[in-house]
Amino acid sequence: MLSIIQAAGWPIWPLIACSVLAMALIFERFISLKTARVAPPKLLDEAISVSSQAVPGPDVVSQLAQNSALGEVLASGLRTLNSHPRCSESDLRASMEGAGRVVAHRLERYLSALATIASAAPLLGLLGTVVGMIEIFGSQGSAGGGMGSGNPAQLAHGISVALYNTAFGLIIAIPALIFWRYFRGRVDAYLLTLELSSEQFVRHLLRLRK
């Protein structure tokens, strides 16, 4: 593998950097997008149960906010009622929508970088192939004073080495694209869950306020 990397030339190093970065992003997103850290299934029912009689105190609200992304959105509504017990419905919705936008931005973090790697890796591989082909044909043309006078075996070997760049680019781009689509789908599903849960919790808080 080291000999292949050395033979492929300098264009292979940006591809290696992209592969390392893509692996780090995929690992980070797998950890950050766990269901327990975003939208635990029973959290909404627990929040409604805790606030069924009255708005809980700041300690309970802070614990809820630290639980998960959904808890952060739900806690924003409770904080609004704690600070302004007679707030309007629009103010309550606005506070939860603001918290939801912050959470959505955090869930989508690094996805654009992963998509960029998936798009750029094949182009970097193609660049490496073109650079390698230019060097190969240049050396073949100057070897004996004209094209075709060089060693055919050496030419074939040089072409295969140049194509390593394209292969590396595709090897990096395909998994990056697959994981980007996977994470994109998970984020969209989480955002829908957050929106539906927030709407249900708003209705609960409005009944509690009355």
CSV table of N, CA, C and O in Angstrom, one decimal, residues 27-120:
chain,number,residue,atom,x,y,z
A,27,PHE,N,-17.7,8.9,12.1
A,27,PHE,CA,-17.7,8.4,13.5
A,27,PHE,C,-18.4,9.4,14.4
A,27,PHE,O,-19.2,9.1,15.3
A,28,GLU,N,-18.1,10.7,14.3
A,28,GLU,CA,-18.7,11.8,15.1
A,28,GLU,C,-20.2,11.8,14.9
A,28,GLU,O,-21.0,11.9,15.9
A,29,ARG,N,-20.7,11.7,13.7
A,29,ARG,CA,-22.1,11.7,13.5
A,29,ARG,C,-22.8,10.5,14.0
A,29,ARG,O,-24.0,10.6,14.5
A,30,PHE,N,-22.2,9.4,13.9
A,30,PHE,CA,-22.8,8.2,14.5
A,30,PHE,C,-23.1,8.3,16.0
A,30,PHE,O,-24.1,7.9,16.5
A,31,ILE,N,-22.1,9.0,16.7
A,31,ILE,CA,-22.3,9.2,18.1
A,31,ILE,C,-23.3,10.3,18.4
A,31,ILE,O,-24.2,10.1,19.3
A,32,SER,N,-23.2,11.4,17.7
A,32,SER,CA,-24.1,12.5,17.9
A,32,SER,C,-25.6,12.3,17.5
A,32,SER,O,-26.5,12.9,18.1
A,33,LEU,N,-25.8,11.4,16.6
A,33,LEU,CA,-27.2,11.2,16.1
A,33,LEU,C,-27.8,9.9,16.7
A,33,LEU,O,-28.7,9.3,16.1
A,34,LYS,N,-27.3,9.5,17.8
A,34,LYS,CA,-28.0,8.4,18.5
A,34,LYS,C,-29.4,8.8,19.0
A,34,LYS,O,-29.5,10.0,19.4
A,35,THR,N,-30.3,7.9,18.9
A,35,THR,CA,-31.7,8.3,19.3
A,35,THR,C,-31.7,8.7,20.8
A,35,THR,O,-32.5,9.7,21.1
A,36,ALA,N,-30.9,8.1,21.6
A,36,ALA,CA,-31.0,8.5,23.1
A,36,ALA,C,-30.5,10.0,23.3
A,36,ALA,O,-30.8,10.6,24.2
A,37,ARG,N,-29.7,10.5,22.3
A,37,ARG,CA,-29.1,11.8,22.5
A,37,ARG,C,-29.9,12.8,21.7
A,37,ARG,O,-29.7,14.0,21.9
A,38,VAL,N,-30.9,12.4,20.9
A,38,VAL,CA,-31.7,13.3,20.1
A,38,VAL,C,-33.1,13.3,20.5
A,38,VAL,O,-33.7,14.4,20.9
A,39,ALA,N,-33.8,12.2,20.4
A,39,ALA,CA,-35.2,12.1,20.7
A,39,ALA,C,-35.6,10.8,21.4
A,39,ALA,O,-36.0,9.9,20.8
A,40,PRO,N,-35.3,10.7,22.7
A,40,PRO,CA,-35.7,9.4,23.4
A,40,PRO,C,-37.2,9.2,23.3
A,40,PRO,O,-38.0,10.1,23.4
A,41,PRO,N,-37.6,8.0,23.0
A,41,PRO,CA,-39.0,7.7,22.7
A,41,PRO,C,-40.0,8.1,23.8
A,41,PRO,O,-41.1,8.6,23.5
A,42,LYS,N,-39.6,7.9,25.1
A,42,LYS,CA,-40.6,8.2,26.2
A,42,LYS,C,-40.4,9.6,26.8
A,42,LYS,O,-41.1,9.9,27.8
A,43,LEU,N,-39.5,10.4,26.3
A,43,LEU,CA,-39.2,11.7,26.9
A,43,LEU,C,-40.5,12.6,26.9
A,43,LEU,O,-40.7,13.3,27.9
A,44,LEU,N,-41.2,12.6,25.8
A,44,LEU,CA,-42.3,13.5,25.7
A,44,LEU,C,-43.4,13.2,26.8
A,44,LEU,O,-43.9,14.0,27.5
A,45,ASP,N,-43.7,11.9,26.9
A,45,ASP,CA,-44.7,11.4,27.9
A,45,ASP,C,-44.2,11.8,29.3
A,45,ASP,O,-45.0,12.2,30.2
A,46,GLU,N,-42.9,11.6,29.6
A,46,GLU,CA,-42.4,11.9,30.9
A,46,GLU,C,-42.5,13.4,31.2
A,46,GLU,O,-42.8,13.8,32.3
A,47,ALA,N,-42.2,14.2,30.2
A,47,ALA,CA,-42.3,15.7,30.4
A,47,ALA,C,-43.7,16.1,30.6
A,47,ALA,O,-44.0,17.0,31.5
A,48,ILE,N,-44.6,15.5,29.9
A,48,ILE,CA,-46.1,15.9,30.1
A,48,ILE,C,-46.5,15.4,31.5
A,48,ILE,O,-47.3,16.1,32.2
A,49,SER,N,-46.1,14.2,31.9
A,49,SER,CA,-46.4,13.7,33.2
A,49,SER,C,-45.9,14.6,34.3
A,49,SER,O,-46.6,14.9,35.3
A,50,VAL,N,-44.6,15.0,34.2
A,50,VAL,CA,-44.0,15.8,35.3
A,50,VAL,C,-44.7,17.2,35.4
A,50,VAL,O,-44.9,17.8,36.5
A,51,SER,N,-45.2,17.7,34.2
A,51,SER,CA,-45.8,19.1,34.2
A,51,SER,C,-47.3,19.0,34.1
A,51,SER,O,-48.0,19.9,33.7
A,52,SER,N,-47.9,17.9,34.6
A,52,SER,CA,-49.3,17.7,34.4
A,52,SER,C,-50.1,18.6,35.4
A,52,SER,O,-51.2,19.0,35.1
A,53,GLN,N,-49.5,18.8,36.6
A,53,GLN,CA,-50.2,19.6,37.6
A,53,GLN,C,-49.8,21.1,37.6
A,53,GLN,O,-50.6,22.0,37.8
A,54,ALA,N,-48.5,21.3,37.4
A,54,ALA,CA,-47.9,22.7,37.5
A,54,ALA,C,-46.6,22.7,36.7
A,54,ALA,O,-46.0,21.6,36.4
A,55,VAL,N,-46.2,23.9,36.4
A,55,VAL,CA,-44.9,24.0,35.7
A,55,VAL,C,-43.8,23.6,36.7
A,55,VAL,O,-43.7,24.2,37.8
A,56,PRO,N,-42.9,22.7,36.3
A,56,PRO,CA,-41.8,22.3,37.2
A,56,PRO,C,-40.8,23.4,37.4
A,56,PRO,O,-40.7,24.4,36.7
A,57,GLY,N,-40.0,23.3,38.5
A,57,GLY,CA,-39.0,24.3,38.8
A,57,GLY,C,-37.8,24.3,37.9
A,57,GLY,O,-37.7,23.4,37.1
A,58,PRO,N,-37.0,25.3,38.1
A,58,PRO,CA,-35.8,25.4,37.2
A,58,PRO,C,-34.9,24.2,37.2
A,58,PRO,O,-34.3,23.9,36.2
A,59,ASP,N,-34.7,23.5,38.4
A,59,ASP,CA,-33.8,22.4,38.4
A,59,ASP,C,-34.3,21.3,37.5
A,59,ASP,O,-33.5,20.7,36.8
A,60,VAL,N,-35.6,21.0,37.6
A,60,VAL,CA,-36.2,20.0,36.7
A,60,VAL,C,-36.1,20.4,35.2
A,60,VAL,O,-35.8,19.5,34.4
A,61,VAL,N,-36.3,21.6,35.0
A,61,VAL,CA,-36.3,22.1,33.6
A,61,VAL,C,-34.8,22.0,33.1
A,61,VAL,O,-34.6,21.6,31.9
A,62,SER,N,-33.9,22.4,33.9
A,62,SER,CA,-32.5,22.2,33.5
A,62,SER,C,-32.1,20.8,33.2
A,62,SER,O,-31.4,20.5,32.3
A,63,GLN,N,-32.6,19.9,34.0
A,63,GLN,CA,-32.3,18.5,33.8
A,63,GLN,C,-32.9,18.0,32.5
A,63,GLN,O,-32.3,17.2,31.8
A,64,LEU,N,-34.1,18.5,32.2
A,64,LEU,CA,-34.8,18.1,31.0
A,64,LEU,C,-34.0,18.6,29.8
A,64,LEU,O,-33.8,17.9,28.8
A,65,ALA,N,-33.5,19.8,29.9
A,65,ALA,CA,-32.7,20.4,28.8
A,65,ALA,C,-31.4,19.7,28.5
A,65,ALA,O,-31.0,19.6,27.3
A,66,GLN,N,-30.8,19.1,29.5
A,66,GLN,CA,-29.6,18.4,29.4
A,66,GLN,C,-29.8,17.0,28.9
A,66,GLN,O,-28.8,16.3,28.6
A,67,ASN,N,-31.0,16.5,28.9
A,67,ASN,CA,-31.3,15.1,28.6
A,67,ASN,C,-31.0,14.8,27.1
A,67,ASN,O,-30.3,13.8,26.8
A,68,SER,N,-31.5,15.6,26.2
A,68,SER,CA,-31.3,15.4,24.8
A,68,SER,C,-31.7,16.6,24.0
A,68,SER,O,-32.1,17.7,24.6
A,69,ALA,N,-31.7,16.5,22.7
A,69,ALA,CA,-32.1,17.6,21.8
A,69,ALA,C,-33.6,17.9,22.0
A,69,ALA,O,-34.0,19.1,22.1
A,70,LEU,N,-34.4,16.8,22.0
A,70,LEU,CA,-35.8,17.0,22.3
A,70,LEU,C,-36.1,17.7,23.6
A,70,LEU,O,-36.9,18.6,23.8
A,71,GLY,N,-35.3,17.2,24.6
A,71,GLY,CA,-35.5,17.8,26.0
A,71,GLY,C,-35.2,19.3,26.0
A,71,GLY,O,-35.8,20.1,26.7
A,72,GLU,N,-34.2,19.7,25.2
A,72,GLU,CA,-33.8,21.1,25.1
A,72,GLU,C,-35.0,21.9,24.5
A,72,GLU,O,-35.2,23.1,25.0
A,73,VAL,N,-35.6,21.4,23.5
A,73,VAL,CA,-36.8,22.1,22.9
A,73,VAL,C,-37.9,22.2,23.9
A,73,VAL,O,-38.6,23.3,24.0
A,74,LEU,N,-38.3,21.1,24.5
A,74,LEU,CA,-39.4,21.1,25.5
A,74,LEU,C,-39.1,22.0,26.7
A,74,LEU,O,-39.9,22.7,27.2
A,75,ALA,N,-37.8,22.0,27.1
A,75,ALA,CA,-37.4,22.9,28.3
A,75,ALA,C,-37.6,24.3,27.9
A,75,ALA,O,-37.9,25.2,28.8
A,76,SER,N,-37.4,24.7,26.7
A,76,SER,CA,-37.5,26.1,26.3
A,76,SER,C,-39.0,26.6,26.5
A,76,SER,O,-39.2,27.7,27.0
A,77,GLY,N,-40.0,25.7,26.3
A,77,GLY,CA,-41.3,26.1,26.5
A,77,GLY,C,-41.6,26.2,28.0
A,77,GLY,O,-42.3,27.2,28.5
A,78,LEU,N,-41.1,25.3,28.8
A,78,LEU,CA,-41.2,25.4,30.3
A,78,LEU,C,-40.6,26.7,30.9
A,78,LEU,O,-41.1,27.3,31.8
A,79,ARG,N,-39.4,27.0,30.3
A,79,ARG,CA,-38.7,28.2,30.8
A,79,ARG,C,-39.5,29.5,30.5
A,79,ARG,O,-39.6,30.4,31.3
A,80,THR,N,-40.1,29.5,29.3
A,80,THR,CA,-41.0,30.6,28.9
A,80,THR,C,-42.1,30.8,29.9
A,80,THR,O,-42.5,31.9,30.3
A,81,LEU,N,-42.8,29.7,30.3
A,81,LEU,CA,-43.9,29.8,31.2
A,81,LEU,C,-43.4,30.1,32.6
A,81,LEU,O,-44.1,30.8,33.4
A,82,ASN,N,-42.2,29.7,33.0
A,82,ASN,CA,-41.7,30.1,34.3
A,82,ASN,C,-41.4,31.5,34.4
A,82,ASN,O,-41.6,32.2,35.4
A,83,SER,N,-40.9,32.1,33.3
A,83,SER,CA,-40.5,33.5,33.3
A,83,SER,C,-41.7,34.4,33.0
A,83,SER,O,-41.8,35.5,33.5
A,84,HIS,N,-42.6,33.9,32.2
A,84,HIS,CA,-43.8,34.7,31.8
A,84,HIS,C,-45.0,33.8,31.9
A,84,HIS,O,-45.5,33.3,30.9
A,85,PRO,N,-45.6,33.6,33.0
A,85,PRO,CA,-46.7,32.7,33.2
A,85,PRO,C,-47.9,33.0,32.3
A,85,PRO,O,-48.7,32.1,31.9
A,86,ARG,N,-48.1,34.3,32.0
A,86,ARG,CA,-49.3,34.7,31.1
A,86,ARG,C,-48.9,35.0,29.7
A,86,ARG,O,-49.5,35.8,29.0
A,87,CYS,N,-47.8,34.4,29.2
A,87,CYS,CA,-47.3,34.7,27.9
A,87,CYS,C,-48.4,34.2,26.9
A,87,CYS,O,-49.2,33.3,27.1
A,88,SER,N,-48.4,34.8,25.7
A,88,SER,CA,-49.3,34.4,24.7
A,88,SER,C,-48.9,33.1,24.0
A,88,SER,O,-47.7,32.7,24.1
A,89,GLU,N,-49.8,32.6,23.2
A,89,GLU,CA,-49.5,31.3,22.5
A,89,GLU,C,-48.4,31.6,21.5
A,89,GLU,O,-47.5,30.7,21.3
A,90,SER,N,-48.4,32.7,20.8
A,90,SER,CA,-47.4,33.0,19.8
A,90,SER,C,-46.0,33.1,20.4
A,90,SER,O,-45.0,32.7,19.9
A,91,ASP,N,-45.9,33.7,21.6
A,91,ASP,CA,-44.6,33.8,22.3
A,91,ASP,C,-44.1,32.4,22.7
A,91,ASP,O,-42.9,32.1,22.6
A,92,LEU,N,-45.0,31.6,23.2
A,92,LEU,CA,-44.6,30.2,23.6
A,92,LEU,C,-44.1,29.4,22.4
A,92,LEU,O,-43.1,28.8,22.4
A,93,ARG,N,-44.8,29.5,21.3
A,93,ARG,CA,-44.4,28.8,20.1
A,93,ARG,C,-43.1,29.4,19.5
A,93,ARG,O,-42.2,28.7,19.0
A,94,ALA,N,-42.9,30.7,19.6
A,94,ALA,CA,-41.7,31.3,19.1
A,94,ALA,C,-40.5,30.9,19.9
A,94,ALA,O,-39.4,30.6,19.3
A,95,SER,N,-40.6,30.8,21.2
A,95,SER,CA,-39.5,30.3,22.0
A,95,SER,C,-39.1,28.9,21.7
A,95,SER,O,-37.9,28.5,21.5
A,96,MET,N,-40.1,28.0,21.5
A,96,MET,CA,-39.8,26.6,21.1
A,96,MET,C,-39.3,26.5,19.7
A,96,MET,O,-38.4,25.6,19.4
A,97,GLU,N,-39.8,27.3,18.8
A,97,GLU,CA,-39.3,27.3,17.4
A,97,GLU,C,-37.8,27.7,17.4
A,97,GLU,O,-37.0,27.2,16.6
A,98,GLY,N,-37.5,28.7,18.2
A,98,GLY,CA,-36.1,29.2,18.2
A,98,GLY,C,-35.2,28.1,18.7
A,98,GLY,O,-34.1,27.9,18.1
A,99,ALA,N,-35.6,27.4,19.8
A,99,ALA,CA,-34.8,26.3,20.3
A,99,ALA,C,-34.7,25.2,19.2
A,99,ALA,O,-33.7,24.5,19.1
A,100,GLY,N,-35.8,25.0,18.5
A,100,GLY,CA,-35.8,23.9,17.5
A,100,GLY,C,-34.8,24.3,16.4
A,100,GLY,O,-34.2,23.4,15.8
A,101,ARG,N,-34.7,25.5,16.0
A,101,ARG,CA,-33.8,25.9,14.9
A,101,ARG,C,-32.3,25.7,15.4
A,101,ARG,O,-31.5,25.3,14.6
A,102,VAL,N,-32.1,26.0,16.6
A,102,VAL,CA,-30.7,25.8,17.2
A,102,VAL,C,-30.4,24.3,17.1
A,102,VAL,O,-29.3,23.8,16.7
A,103,VAL,N,-31.3,23.4,17.6
A,103,VAL,CA,-31.1,22.0,17.6
A,103,VAL,C,-31.0,21.5,16.2
A,103,VAL,O,-30.1,20.6,15.9
A,104,ALA,N,-31.8,22.0,15.2
A,104,ALA,CA,-31.7,21.5,13.8
A,104,ALA,C,-30.3,21.8,13.2
A,104,ALA,O,-29.7,21.0,12.5
A,105,HIS,N,-29.8,23.0,13.5
A,105,HIS,CA,-28.5,23.4,13.1
A,105,HIS,C,-27.4,22.5,13.6
A,105,HIS,O,-26.5,22.1,12.9
A,106,ARG,N,-27.6,22.1,14.9
A,106,ARG,CA,-26.6,21.2,15.5
A,106,ARG,C,-26.7,19.8,14.9
A,106,ARG,O,-25.7,19.1,14.7
A,107,LEU,N,-27.9,19.3,14.6
A,107,LEU,CA,-28.1,18.0,14.0
A,107,LEU,C,-27.5,17.9,12.6
A,107,LEU,O,-27.0,16.9,12.2
A,108,GLU,N,-27.5,19.0,11.9
A,108,GLU,CA,-27.1,19.1,10.5
A,108,GLU,C,-25.6,19.4,10.4
A,108,GLU,O,-25.0,19.5,9.3
A,109,ARG,N,-24.9,19.6,11.5
A,109,ARG,CA,-23.5,20.0,11.5
A,109,ARG,C,-22.7,18.9,10.9
A,109,ARG,O,-22.9,17.7,11.1
A,110,TYR,N,-21.7,19.3,10.1
A,110,TYR,CA,-20.7,18.5,9.4
A,110,TYR,C,-21.3,17.7,8.2
A,110,TYR,O,-20.5,17.1,7.5
A,111,LEU,N,-22.6,17.7,8.0
A,111,LEU,CA,-23.2,17.0,6.9
A,111,LEU,C,-22.7,17.6,5.5
A,111,LEU,O,-22.5,16.9,4.6
A,112,SER,N,-22.7,18.9,5.5
A,112,SER,CA,-22.2,19.6,4.3
A,112,SER,C,-20.8,19.3,4.0
A,112,SER,O,-20.4,19.1,2.8
A,113,ALA,N,-19.9,19.2,5.0
A,113,ALA,CA,-18.5,18.8,4.8
A,113,ALA,C,-18.4,17.4,4.2
A,113,ALA,O,-17.6,17.1,3.4
A,114,LEU,N,-19.3,16.5,4.8
A,114,LEU,CA,-19.3,15.1,4.2
A,114,LEU,C,-19.7,15.1,2.8
A,114,LEU,O,-19.2,14.3,2.0
A,115,ALA,N,-20.7,15.9,2.5
A,115,ALA,CA,-21.2,15.9,1.1
A,115,ALA,C,-20.1,16.5,0.2
A,115,ALA,O,-20.0,16.1,-1.0
A,116,THR,N,-19.4,17.5,0.7
A,116,THR,CA,-18.3,18.1,-0.1
A,116,THR,C,-17.2,17.1,-0.4
A,116,THR,O,-16.7,17.0,-1.5
A,117,ILE,N,-16.9,16.2,0.6
A,117,ILE,CA,-15.9,15.2,0.3
A,117,ILE,C,-16.4,14.2,-0.7
A,117,ILE,O,-15.6,13.8,-1.6
A,118,ALA,N,-17.7,13.8,-0.6
A,118,ALA,CA,-18.2,12.9,-1.6
A,118,ALA,C,-18.2,13.5,-3.0
A,118,ALA,O,-18.0,12.7,-4.0
A,119,SER,N,-18.3,14.8,-3.1
A,119,SER,CA,-18.3,15.4,-4.5
A,119,SER,C,-16.9,15.7,-5.0
A,119,SER,O,-16.6,15.5,-6.2
A,120,ALA,N,-16.0,16.0,-4.0
A,120,ALA,CA,-14.6,16.4,-4.4
A,120,ALA,C,-13.7,15.2,-4.6
A,120,ALA,O,-12.7,15.3,-5.4
